[in-house]
XYZ file of C-alpha atoms in Angstrom:
671
model
C 36.875 7.836 -18.570
C 33.111 8.330 -18.864
C 30.836 5.623 -17.472
C 27.592 4.840 -19.253
C 24.635 3.687 -17.151
C 24.526 0.428 -19.116
C 28.211 -0.431 -18.557
C 28.927 -3.513 -16.396
C 30.309 -2.645 -12.933
C 33.700 -4.218 -13.686
C 34.390 -1.305 -16.047
C 34.655 0.994 -13.037
C 38.244 1.610 -11.951
C 38.951 -0.173 -8.673
C 36.404 -2.968 -9.152
C 38.118 -6.314 -9.712
C 36.727 -9.828 -9.998
C 36.217 -10.312 -6.233
C 34.374 -7.009 -5.773
C 32.385 -7.609 -8.956
C 31.094 -10.888 -7.473
C 30.265 -9.166 -4.170
C 28.223 -6.533 -6.008
C 26.581 -9.030 -8.379
C 25.487 -11.132 -5.391
C 23.273 -8.248 -4.212
C 21.925 -7.490 -7.693
C 24.341 -4.709 -8.642
C 25.466 -5.594 -12.163
C 25.621 -2.297 -14.057
C 26.841 1.230 -13.447
C 23.191 2.281 -13.117
C 22.541 -0.371 -10.453
C 25.446 1.014 -8.430
C 24.496 4.647 -9.078
C 20.991 3.912 -7.740
C 22.386 2.391 -4.538
C 21.484 5.504 -2.573
C 22.563 6.668 0.903
C 20.146 6.038 3.751
C 21.390 9.096 5.664
C 23.858 11.972 5.568
C 26.149 13.419 8.226
C 26.902 17.121 8.070
C 30.668 17.513 8.253
C 30.698 20.767 6.293
C 31.023 23.082 9.292
C 34.788 23.360 9.873
C 35.599 24.359 13.434
C 38.809 24.920 15.401
C 40.491 22.873 18.132
C 39.572 25.325 20.880
C 35.849 25.069 19.979
C 35.598 21.269 20.265
C 33.038 19.940 22.783
C 33.132 16.531 24.432
C 31.166 13.805 22.573
C 29.888 16.163 19.845
C 30.710 15.405 16.180
C 32.949 18.016 14.611
C 35.334 18.568 11.710
C 38.588 20.494 12.057
C 41.352 21.416 9.597
C 44.791 20.913 11.159
C 48.434 20.136 10.376
C 50.125 16.879 11.441
C 53.059 17.611 13.775
C 54.026 14.047 14.613
C 52.632 10.510 14.326
C 53.672 7.034 15.414
C 52.451 3.445 15.619
C 52.644 0.837 18.402
C 52.087 -2.916 18.165
C 50.620 -4.843 21.113
C 50.257 -8.425 19.999
C 47.786 -8.339 17.125
C 46.582 -4.885 18.072
C 47.894 -1.647 16.605
C 47.638 1.806 18.141
C 48.344 4.898 16.067
C 48.893 8.208 17.855
C 49.289 11.661 16.349
C 49.569 15.273 17.436
C 47.841 17.837 15.224
C 47.770 21.641 15.396
C 45.802 24.602 14.088
C 45.966 28.304 14.894
C 44.137 27.779 18.213
C 46.203 24.962 19.707
C 47.297 21.343 19.625
C 45.299 18.100 19.970
C 46.092 14.411 20.452
C 44.463 11.808 18.187
C 44.304 8.027 18.516
C 43.260 5.135 16.244
C 42.940 1.456 17.164
C 43.608 -1.362 14.680
C 43.934 0.990 11.726
C 47.588 0.911 10.705
C 46.803 2.199 7.195
C 45.961 5.616 8.646
C 49.716 6.152 8.961
C 49.889 6.503 5.163
C 48.148 9.869 5.458
C 49.667 11.107 8.722
C 52.770 12.649 7.112
C 54.435 15.368 9.149
C 53.340 18.777 7.842
C 50.326 17.422 5.951
C 47.177 19.567 6.207
C 44.156 17.310 6.735
C 40.516 17.330 7.715
C 39.762 15.389 10.919
C 36.110 14.387 11.568
C 35.211 12.754 14.857
C 34.272 13.263 18.509
C 36.359 14.638 21.380
C 36.586 12.114 24.224
C 36.352 13.031 27.900
C 40.126 12.538 28.004
C 40.590 15.420 25.569
C 41.553 13.245 22.582
C 40.060 12.797 19.107
C 39.267 9.057 18.856
C 39.012 7.069 15.603
C 38.672 10.240 13.519
C 38.017 10.056 9.779
C 40.826 11.887 7.997
C 41.177 13.236 4.486
C 43.450 15.592 2.589
C 42.096 19.150 2.871
C 40.992 20.008 -0.674
C 37.990 21.692 -2.254
C 36.482 18.361 -3.388
C 36.388 16.001 -0.422
C 34.562 12.690 -0.035
C 34.532 11.729 3.666
C 34.835 15.121 5.408
C 34.214 18.822 4.884
C 30.772 18.272 3.342
C 27.436 16.468 3.696
C 28.787 12.913 3.852
C 26.647 10.005 2.553
C 26.213 6.798 4.575
C 25.184 3.540 2.903
C 23.836 0.215 4.074
C 26.888 -2.046 4.133
C 26.903 -4.492 1.226
C 29.393 -6.959 2.744
C 32.120 -7.162 5.398
C 34.750 -7.044 2.669
C 33.511 -3.700 1.277
C 33.929 -0.926 3.824
C 31.660 2.127 3.664
C 34.629 4.415 3.005
C 35.706 2.295 0.023
C 32.164 2.223 -1.367
C 31.968 6.000 -0.964
C 35.211 6.467 -2.941
C 33.987 4.195 -5.740
C 30.670 6.033 -5.959
C 32.444 9.402 -6.064
C 34.491 8.122 -8.997
C 31.307 6.927 -10.704
C 29.167 10.059 -10.266
C 32.034 12.369 -11.236
C 32.368 10.500 -14.538
C 28.794 9.603 -15.478
C 28.049 10.097 -19.165
C 25.086 12.304 -19.964
C 21.897 10.603 -21.149
C 18.913 11.700 -23.217
C 16.324 12.881 -20.707
C 13.019 13.849 -22.385
C 11.255 13.837 -19.008
C 13.045 17.001 -17.952
C 11.627 18.848 -20.975
C 8.174 18.363 -19.446
C 9.134 19.658 -15.987
C 10.400 22.975 -14.699
C 11.250 22.287 -11.081
C 13.389 19.135 -11.222
C 17.036 18.393 -12.089
C 17.874 16.063 -14.975
C 18.385 12.370 -14.197
C 22.206 12.389 -14.014
C 22.291 15.571 -11.912
C 19.766 14.021 -9.519
C 21.995 10.951 -9.037
C 25.073 13.106 -8.408
C 23.136 15.242 -5.932
C 21.820 12.276 -3.963
C 25.293 10.838 -3.447
C 27.195 14.059 -2.799
C 24.778 16.954 -2.193
C 25.866 20.536 -1.745
C 23.085 21.216 0.773
C 20.152 19.431 2.425
C 17.515 21.374 0.494
C 18.391 19.816 -2.870
C 18.200 16.210 -1.612
C 14.389 16.024 -1.504
C 13.978 17.418 -5.036
C 16.609 15.047 -6.436
C 14.923 12.080 -4.770
C 11.563 13.119 -6.216
C 13.172 13.205 -9.667
C 14.127 9.519 -9.334
C 10.721 8.738 -7.829
C 9.066 10.353 -10.823
C 11.153 8.257 -13.207
C 10.178 5.115 -11.300
C 6.469 5.972 -11.449
C 6.742 6.675 -15.176
C 8.381 3.265 -15.602
C 5.537 1.638 -13.676
C 2.894 3.356 -15.802
C 4.659 2.483 -19.077
C 5.004 -1.149 -17.994
C 1.359 -1.430 -17.014
C 0.313 0.183 -20.309
C 2.329 -2.524 -22.087
C 0.331 -5.125 -20.101
C -2.865 -3.459 -21.301
C -1.663 -3.448 -24.920
C -0.628 -7.125 -24.786
C -3.938 -8.033 -23.145
C -5.882 -6.494 -26.016
C -3.706 -8.308 -28.547
C -3.678 -11.739 -26.891
C -7.077 -12.087 -25.196
C -9.970 -12.663 -27.546
C -13.430 -13.193 -26.084
C -16.930 -14.164 -27.094
C -18.676 -11.057 -28.387
C -21.939 -10.907 -26.445
C -25.063 -10.056 -28.378
C -26.749 -7.616 -26.005
C -30.409 -8.221 -26.793
C -32.534 -5.121 -26.338
C -29.672 -2.981 -25.053
C -29.336 0.535 -26.408
C -27.017 2.979 -24.652
C -29.134 5.867 -25.972
C -32.272 4.413 -24.418
C -30.643 3.026 -21.288
C -33.639 3.526 -18.967
C -35.881 1.426 -21.209
C -33.457 -1.525 -21.029
C -33.244 -1.498 -17.216
C -35.426 -4.191 -15.580
C -38.508 -2.903 -13.774
C -37.619 -5.178 -10.844
C -34.926 -2.710 -9.720
C -36.861 -0.684 -7.114
C -34.731 2.467 -7.288
C -33.274 4.862 -9.811
C -29.607 4.302 -10.634
C -27.285 7.185 -9.842
C -25.526 8.940 -12.703
C -22.265 7.213 -11.709
C -23.939 3.767 -11.693
C -25.384 4.405 -15.147
C -22.020 5.575 -16.492
C -20.200 2.520 -15.076
C -22.851 0.140 -16.461
C -22.604 1.673 -19.945
C -18.798 1.400 -19.891
C -19.024 -2.294 -18.957
C -21.706 -3.002 -21.545
C -19.580 -1.417 -24.271
C -16.612 -3.603 -23.255
C -18.476 -6.925 -23.108
C -19.954 -6.195 -26.541
C -16.437 -6.296 -28.008
C -14.337 -9.261 -29.206
C -11.410 -8.094 -27.040
C -11.797 -9.512 -23.539
C -12.692 -6.827 -21.027
C -10.160 -6.250 -18.249
C -11.857 -3.644 -16.087
C -11.853 -2.576 -12.461
C -15.008 -1.224 -10.838
C -14.177 0.976 -7.856
C -16.771 2.472 -5.553
C -17.074 3.531 -1.950
C -19.019 1.506 0.620
C -22.720 1.697 -0.249
C -22.190 3.214 -3.699
C -24.067 0.378 -5.421
C -21.441 -1.754 -7.153
C -23.547 -4.913 -6.754
C -26.373 -3.738 -8.999
C -23.875 -2.642 -11.681
C -22.173 -6.054 -11.572
C -25.595 -7.729 -11.608
C -26.640 -5.854 -14.752
C -23.466 -7.034 -16.486
C -24.325 -10.618 -15.475
C -27.885 -10.126 -16.729
C -26.528 -9.059 -20.119
C -24.284 -12.136 -20.290
C -27.063 -14.568 -19.331
C -29.569 -12.955 -21.724
C -26.935 -13.418 -24.442
C -27.141 -17.160 -23.823
C -23.894 -17.434 -21.838
C -22.923 -18.247 -18.267
C -21.522 -15.679 -15.825
C -19.554 -16.166 -12.591
C -19.441 -13.866 -9.582
C -16.821 -14.823 -6.985
C -16.655 -13.547 -3.428
C -13.923 -14.015 -0.796
C -16.269 -15.379 1.893
C -19.336 -17.572 2.074
C -21.165 -14.746 3.852
C -20.612 -12.377 0.955
C -21.480 -15.013 -1.669
C -24.798 -15.706 0.070
C -25.376 -11.970 0.417
C -24.866 -11.395 -3.313
C -27.251 -14.244 -4.119
C -29.974 -12.814 -1.850
C -29.543 -9.261 -3.169
C -29.432 -10.122 -6.866
C -32.417 -12.492 -6.682
C -34.506 -9.530 -5.486
C -33.074 -7.081 -8.019
C -32.959 -9.406 -11.046
C -35.402 -12.291 -10.462
C -35.455 -13.478 -14.103
C -31.883 -14.877 -14.011
C -31.086 -18.520 -13.287
C -28.880 -18.624 -10.177
C -26.710 -21.292 -8.612
C -24.734 -20.927 -5.358
C -21.389 -22.699 -5.432
C -19.331 -22.690 -2.236
C -17.097 -25.415 -0.776
C -20.185 -27.188 0.563
C -21.802 -27.539 -2.892
C -18.561 -28.008 -4.830
C -18.359 -31.817 -4.492
C -21.819 -32.409 -5.999
C -21.604 -29.646 -8.609
C -23.703 -30.145 -11.737
C -23.814 -27.735 -14.616
C -27.180 -26.165 -15.401
C -28.584 -26.704 -18.872
C -29.745 -23.084 -19.096
C -27.538 -19.941 -19.043
C -26.836 -19.300 -15.370
C -25.185 -16.853 -13.005
C -22.962 -18.911 -10.684
C -22.231 -17.134 -7.408
C -19.674 -18.595 -5.038
C -16.426 -18.485 -3.140
C -13.026 -19.570 -4.479
C -14.630 -23.042 -4.893
C -16.393 -21.830 -8.039
C -13.005 -21.233 -9.672
C -12.359 -24.990 -9.659
C -15.230 -25.461 -12.119
C -14.550 -22.697 -14.638
C -13.635 -25.180 -17.377
C -17.087 -26.756 -17.034
C -18.967 -23.473 -16.658
C -17.108 -21.697 -19.516
C -18.237 -18.249 -18.353
C -18.394 -15.376 -20.800
C -18.113 -12.983 -17.851
C -16.020 -13.500 -14.709
C -16.329 -11.077 -11.776
C -14.081 -10.929 -8.711
C -15.541 -9.022 -5.768
C -12.851 -7.632 -3.465
C -10.251 -9.150 -5.819
C -7.330 -8.512 -3.465
C -8.592 -11.281 -1.194
C -7.879 -13.909 -3.837
C -4.369 -15.235 -4.391
C -2.472 -14.780 -7.633
C -3.103 -18.395 -8.743
C -6.800 -18.070 -7.928
C -6.939 -14.965 -10.102
C -5.255 -16.591 -13.095
C -7.380 -15.933 -16.170
C -8.782 -19.198 -17.559
C -8.784 -19.951 -21.280
C -11.987 -21.664 -22.380
C -13.357 -22.701 -25.759
C -14.965 -19.278 -25.868
C -11.573 -17.607 -25.414
C -10.849 -15.416 -22.407
C -13.895 -14.448 -20.360
C -14.590 -10.770 -19.926
C -13.021 -9.872 -16.581
C -14.395 -7.405 -14.033
C -12.775 -6.871 -10.637
C -14.466 -4.850 -7.896
C -13.094 -3.031 -4.891
C -14.625 -0.864 -2.172
C -11.266 0.182 -0.767
C -11.168 3.980 -1.045
C -8.192 4.965 -3.184
C -7.437 8.568 -4.243
C -8.052 9.020 -7.960
C -4.507 10.015 -8.951
C -3.191 6.914 -7.190
C -5.858 4.747 -8.774
C -4.970 5.939 -12.287
C -1.318 5.077 -11.705
C -1.703 1.834 -9.774
C -4.360 0.417 -12.083
C -3.246 2.029 -15.347
C -3.085 -1.417 -16.988
C -6.839 -1.792 -16.497
C -9.869 0.013 -17.830
C -11.365 1.874 -14.871
C -14.982 2.504 -13.957
C -15.466 4.639 -10.867
C -18.718 5.025 -8.940
C -18.081 8.343 -7.215
C -21.641 9.093 -6.156
C -23.734 7.671 -3.318
C -27.479 6.891 -3.662
C -29.751 9.742 -2.615
C -31.401 7.771 0.209
C -28.125 7.264 2.072
C -27.648 9.560 5.043
C -24.319 9.904 6.865
C -23.836 7.674 9.889
C -23.568 9.751 13.057
C -20.167 8.906 14.543
C -18.930 9.477 18.082
C -15.594 8.959 19.803
C -16.675 7.637 23.197
C -14.545 8.555 26.251
C -13.760 5.733 28.675
C -15.978 7.191 31.392
C -19.043 6.941 29.100
C -18.448 3.330 28.077
C -21.036 1.778 30.448
C -23.543 4.487 29.591
C -23.066 3.601 25.904
C -24.212 0.021 26.485
C -27.359 1.382 28.183
C -27.933 3.768 25.253
C -27.518 0.861 22.820
C -30.178 -1.186 24.608
C -32.666 1.684 24.545
C -31.914 2.478 20.868
C -32.463 -1.124 19.727
C -35.723 -1.264 21.680
C -36.930 1.951 20.094
C -35.870 1.258 16.475
C -36.140 -2.567 16.316
C -32.669 -2.381 14.788
C -29.530 -4.466 15.098
C -26.034 -3.711 16.341
C -22.615 -4.958 15.255
C -19.840 -4.830 17.856
C -16.413 -5.322 16.261
C -13.307 -6.352 18.228
C -9.765 -6.492 16.804
C -9.025 -9.895 18.396
C -10.919 -13.133 18.985
C -9.146 -14.000 22.258
C -7.384 -11.675 24.734
C -3.822 -10.962 23.566
C -0.863 -12.403 25.477
C 1.252 -9.367 24.594
C 1.511 -6.993 27.512
C 1.005 -3.843 25.413
C -2.202 -5.308 23.900
C -3.693 -6.766 27.057
C -6.113 -3.847 27.430
C -7.601 -4.332 23.944
C -11.029 -5.956 24.296
C -11.398 -9.381 22.646
C -14.618 -10.762 21.127
C -14.929 -13.878 23.330
C -14.378 -11.815 26.457
C -16.754 -9.019 25.493
C -19.660 -11.246 24.498
C -19.734 -12.779 27.998
C -19.570 -9.337 29.611
C -22.445 -8.072 27.455
C -24.580 -11.174 27.945
C -24.317 -10.641 31.679
C -25.183 -6.939 31.374
C -28.118 -7.282 28.952
C -29.671 -10.279 30.695
C -30.123 -8.048 33.736
C -31.037 -4.771 32.026
C -32.517 -5.646 28.606
C -33.441 -9.345 28.800
C -35.379 -9.266 25.519
C -32.174 -8.574 23.529
C -30.305 -11.598 22.159
C -26.536 -11.702 21.578
C -24.404 -13.758 19.204
C -20.708 -14.291 18.524
C -19.171 -14.615 15.039
C -15.499 -15.083 14.191
C -13.250 -17.012 11.814
C -12.402 -19.889 14.172
C -15.971 -21.111 14.530
C -16.874 -24.352 12.789
C -18.768 -23.853 9.538
C -22.006 -25.247 10.982
C -21.836 -22.896 13.986
C -20.945 -19.967 11.728
C -23.845 -20.719 9.355
C -26.255 -20.900 12.269
C -25.150 -17.525 13.685
C -25.345 -15.884 10.255
C -28.816 -17.288 9.615
C -30.055 -16.135 13.052
C -28.589 -12.686 12.442
C -30.268 -12.272 9.052
C -33.575 -13.469 10.560
C -33.151 -10.833 13.316
C -33.127 -13.491 16.016
C -29.842 -11.899 17.144
C -30.001 -8.229 18.095
C -26.339 -7.641 18.970
C -23.651 -9.486 17.016
C -20.188 -9.413 18.592
C -17.672 -10.148 15.878
C -14.218 -9.569 14.428
C -13.452 -7.506 11.269
C -14.853 -10.398 9.181
C -17.933 -8.141 8.804
C -15.882 -5.491 7.005
C -16.844 -7.275 3.822
C -20.052 -9.203 3.462
C -22.508 -8.738 6.289
C -25.164 -6.504 4.786
C -27.967 -6.380 7.338
C -30.871 -4.115 6.307
C -31.901 -3.629 9.961
C -28.384 -2.874 11.278
C -28.264 0.699 12.550
C -25.500 0.699 15.197
C -21.810 -0.119 14.759
C -19.527 -0.198 17.804
C -15.787 -0.592 17.229
C -13.600 -1.694 20.123
C -9.899 -0.781 20.008
C -10.658 1.707 17.227
C -7.086 3.025 17.319
C -5.911 -0.311 15.893
C -7.725 0.286 12.599
C -6.756 2.616 9.778
C -9.269 5.253 8.744
C -10.076 3.345 5.554
C -10.885 0.188 7.547
C -13.000 2.161 10.021
C -14.879 3.625 7.067
C -15.499 0.132 5.662
C -16.875 -1.018 9.009
C -19.049 2.064 9.430
C -20.495 1.360 5.990
C -22.090 -1.858 7.283
C -24.918 0.059 9.033
C -27.668 2.303 7.696
C -27.766 0.337 4.432
C -31.543 0.704 4.108
C -31.349 4.484 4.455
C -32.336 4.551 8.137
C -30.676 6.748 10.772
C -27.535 4.986 11.959
C -24.737 5.397 14.489
C -21.094 4.415 14.861
C -19.361 4.475 18.269
C -15.578 4.320 18.559
C -14.146 2.871 21.782
C -10.470 3.303 22.624
C -8.327 2.913 25.731
C -5.461 4.820 24.089
C -4.782 8.216 25.671
C -2.324 9.401 23.010
C -3.428 12.842 21.833
C -2.405 12.266 18.212
C -4.293 8.941 18.069
C -7.429 10.507 19.478
C -7.212 13.457 17.093
C -7.060 11.006 14.172
C -10.203 9.257 15.436
C -11.910 12.604 16.061
C -11.268 13.628 12.448
C -12.853 10.332 11.363
C -16.067 11.197 13.227
C -16.313 14.421 11.206
C -15.504 13.003 7.741
C -17.685 10.651 5.696
C -15.919 10.884 2.341
C -13.959 7.646 1.825
C -11.449 9.268 -0.537
C -10.650 12.059 1.923
C -10.155 9.473 4.665
C -7.887 7.467 2.367
C -5.766 10.558 1.748
C -5.553 11.201 5.503
C -4.493 7.581 6.009
C -1.757 8.006 3.436
C -0.517 11.167 5.142
C -0.681 9.745 8.667
C 0.196 6.082 8.248
C 1.686 5.639 4.789
C 0.237 3.177 2.314
C 0.060 0.174 4.654
C -3.601 0.554 5.500
C -4.578 0.785 1.842
C -2.234 -1.868 0.506
C -1.510 -4.111 3.461
C -4.149 -6.533 2.206
C -2.581 -6.913 -1.240
C -0.166 -9.492 -2.555
C 3.310 -8.808 -1.210
C 5.284 -6.317 -3.237
C 2.701 -3.645 -3.959
C 4.443 -1.084 -1.754
C 7.985 -2.063 -2.782
C 8.660 1.161 -4.635
C 12.356 1.961 -4.323
C 12.192 5.732 -4.594
C 8.547 6.808 -4.818
C 5.927 6.742 -2.081
C 2.253 5.965 -2.557
C 1.600 8.728 -0.024
C 2.931 11.432 -2.377
C -0.293 11.958 -4.310
C 0.910 15.208 -5.872
C 3.944 13.518 -7.418
C 1.800 10.603 -8.613
C -0.501 13.095 -10.352
C 2.556 14.783 -11.911
C 3.792 11.392 -13.151
C 0.436 10.611 -14.719
C 0.240 13.984 -16.503
C 3.867 13.723 -17.635
C 3.250 10.254 -19.062
C 0.348 11.532 -21.156
C 2.770 13.958 -22.833
C 5.657 11.488 -23.152
C 3.691 8.593 -24.640
C 3.454 10.480 -27.932
C 7.203 10.026 -28.343
C 9.458 6.980 -28.609
C 10.525 7.286 -24.989
C 12.001 4.742 -22.584
C 12.102 5.310 -18.802
C 15.550 5.389 -17.202
C 14.317 3.365 -14.197
C 12.514 0.202 -15.192
C 9.494 -1.128 -13.362
C 10.362 -3.840 -10.833
C 8.864 -7.202 -11.965
C 8.270 -8.214 -8.322
C 5.376 -5.759 -8.288
C 3.665 -7.247 -11.317
C 1.979 -10.106 -9.499
C 0.370 -7.576 -7.181
C -1.554 -5.934 -9.985
C -5.102 -7.249 -10.432
C -5.662 -8.626 -13.913
C -1.937 -8.725 -14.647
C -1.830 -12.493 -14.307
């Protein structure tokens, strides 16, 4: 009997009502669900040895004949003993509480025995199976599965899966016509459950991973299609804008020339907001690439069209920073800051306005009725906060921004439901930040160097610690904490550089204390700010030229790159010092490579290779890394999936592995 992937599991021989319920309880409802329940490891039992070659406590498989077998009962316990023989000698075997093994231990039967030889010279609790060319539990690479329930033993599950994969009906597989190096879908499933050799496992797994990625891309493209159909917006009349004479439209108040990438991104956004279909676009750019001015120009276009715009930021620091920056760049716009503090007394302006604020501004969207809504660092807002509001104008044009470096092939797959604008060019005045990995013996000397450097340059330093307070965990007790370090440095600098002032900033400070520290820092009344990674996003100090990172080994390369990007923002010479107490050679090599690389995308790729996707996606809504078969770290396969999809989308094609809905809420703009 052939099993179709869509058949319910109860069609499989050996699955009754009780087992059906057990499988359904863990989400296995169809033949495909069961076929995709893959082994987590394999044990090589393919090397058949002889009795005289057995070694104590080493797994082995032998082919032998049963000479005699018997069973004893001791209360509720059963003990089965057998003597087996091959051409090299005889061997005793024993099984505890497994009376059913007697059904196979017939005198004269030739069987495979897989197990370990005990120090008493016996084979204990061996797995046995009739010696044939097509075995399940012995004589091959044997699959092991996570146990579904106590009532379904691994051996029974293995037998059921063998029955399934041996009788799977073929399916139409257009994907394989686009690829030369992969097996078809059904062959890949059969291989993963019962492989002939280890080499074919990885390729078969990649085949399923590819199908999963194709399903994800197709699903996200459907989101994009539905968005265009269901989200109508106010078409903005872009007064004076002409893409062919872009330079003439740019305000003279912008004191620098936009890079080619900034111009391209701005034109893409302007084209979208001039349409009646609501824009759903992501603007991605490395630290310091100039996303703010691009977003500001979009807001300028909205306000000059007679509409309101909203720019949201995850922190009050960043909201204030955006306000300060944009007022200098685009002074003709009406601005209003709207954070928690101003939210209670909020009054709508009579003139078109750019409202800049934290999540508090989202509570007033119905009043503001923005034509353009921008999320900066969108991943820091929850799903409900990112819900797209419907106003009398329709859906606002939506722009989300991110500075997290993401390799392009991954970006195209992960955000394929969005229009993408990428700023892949840094302004000409930006020079790389000189980065050093500081050995422990030079730590004190570094504080002296910092004092002299700040005296000489009239700059500012940011000192970032992973923790606010010292950790209670023994293995983290040597990681410097912010509250501890600021006291140590105050003591040192009061004696050696008394003119330098220190401050402490972290998330547990009261708002009034935090505001005071931030204000003093921006006014350069604080020369050295000891802080936590809260500065990764938001603190943009023109005078900051030194970044010191304590416990640098605790940060991913992408996070280190974000922190390093906080200094040298005005184009001045800048420095980044990495402190670590970790002596692990691999850890230090990773940090050393960071000191030599300033390309955020290259660092992101290294992070993916070294640490997996956690550092890139750990900040996102839960579920973004819940791929069942694929890995975000396999950039080559992701690129293959994207290219394959471009060819397949011309046909009426459906992926064989559907996208998991649990991921959907993780996708920006999908809600």
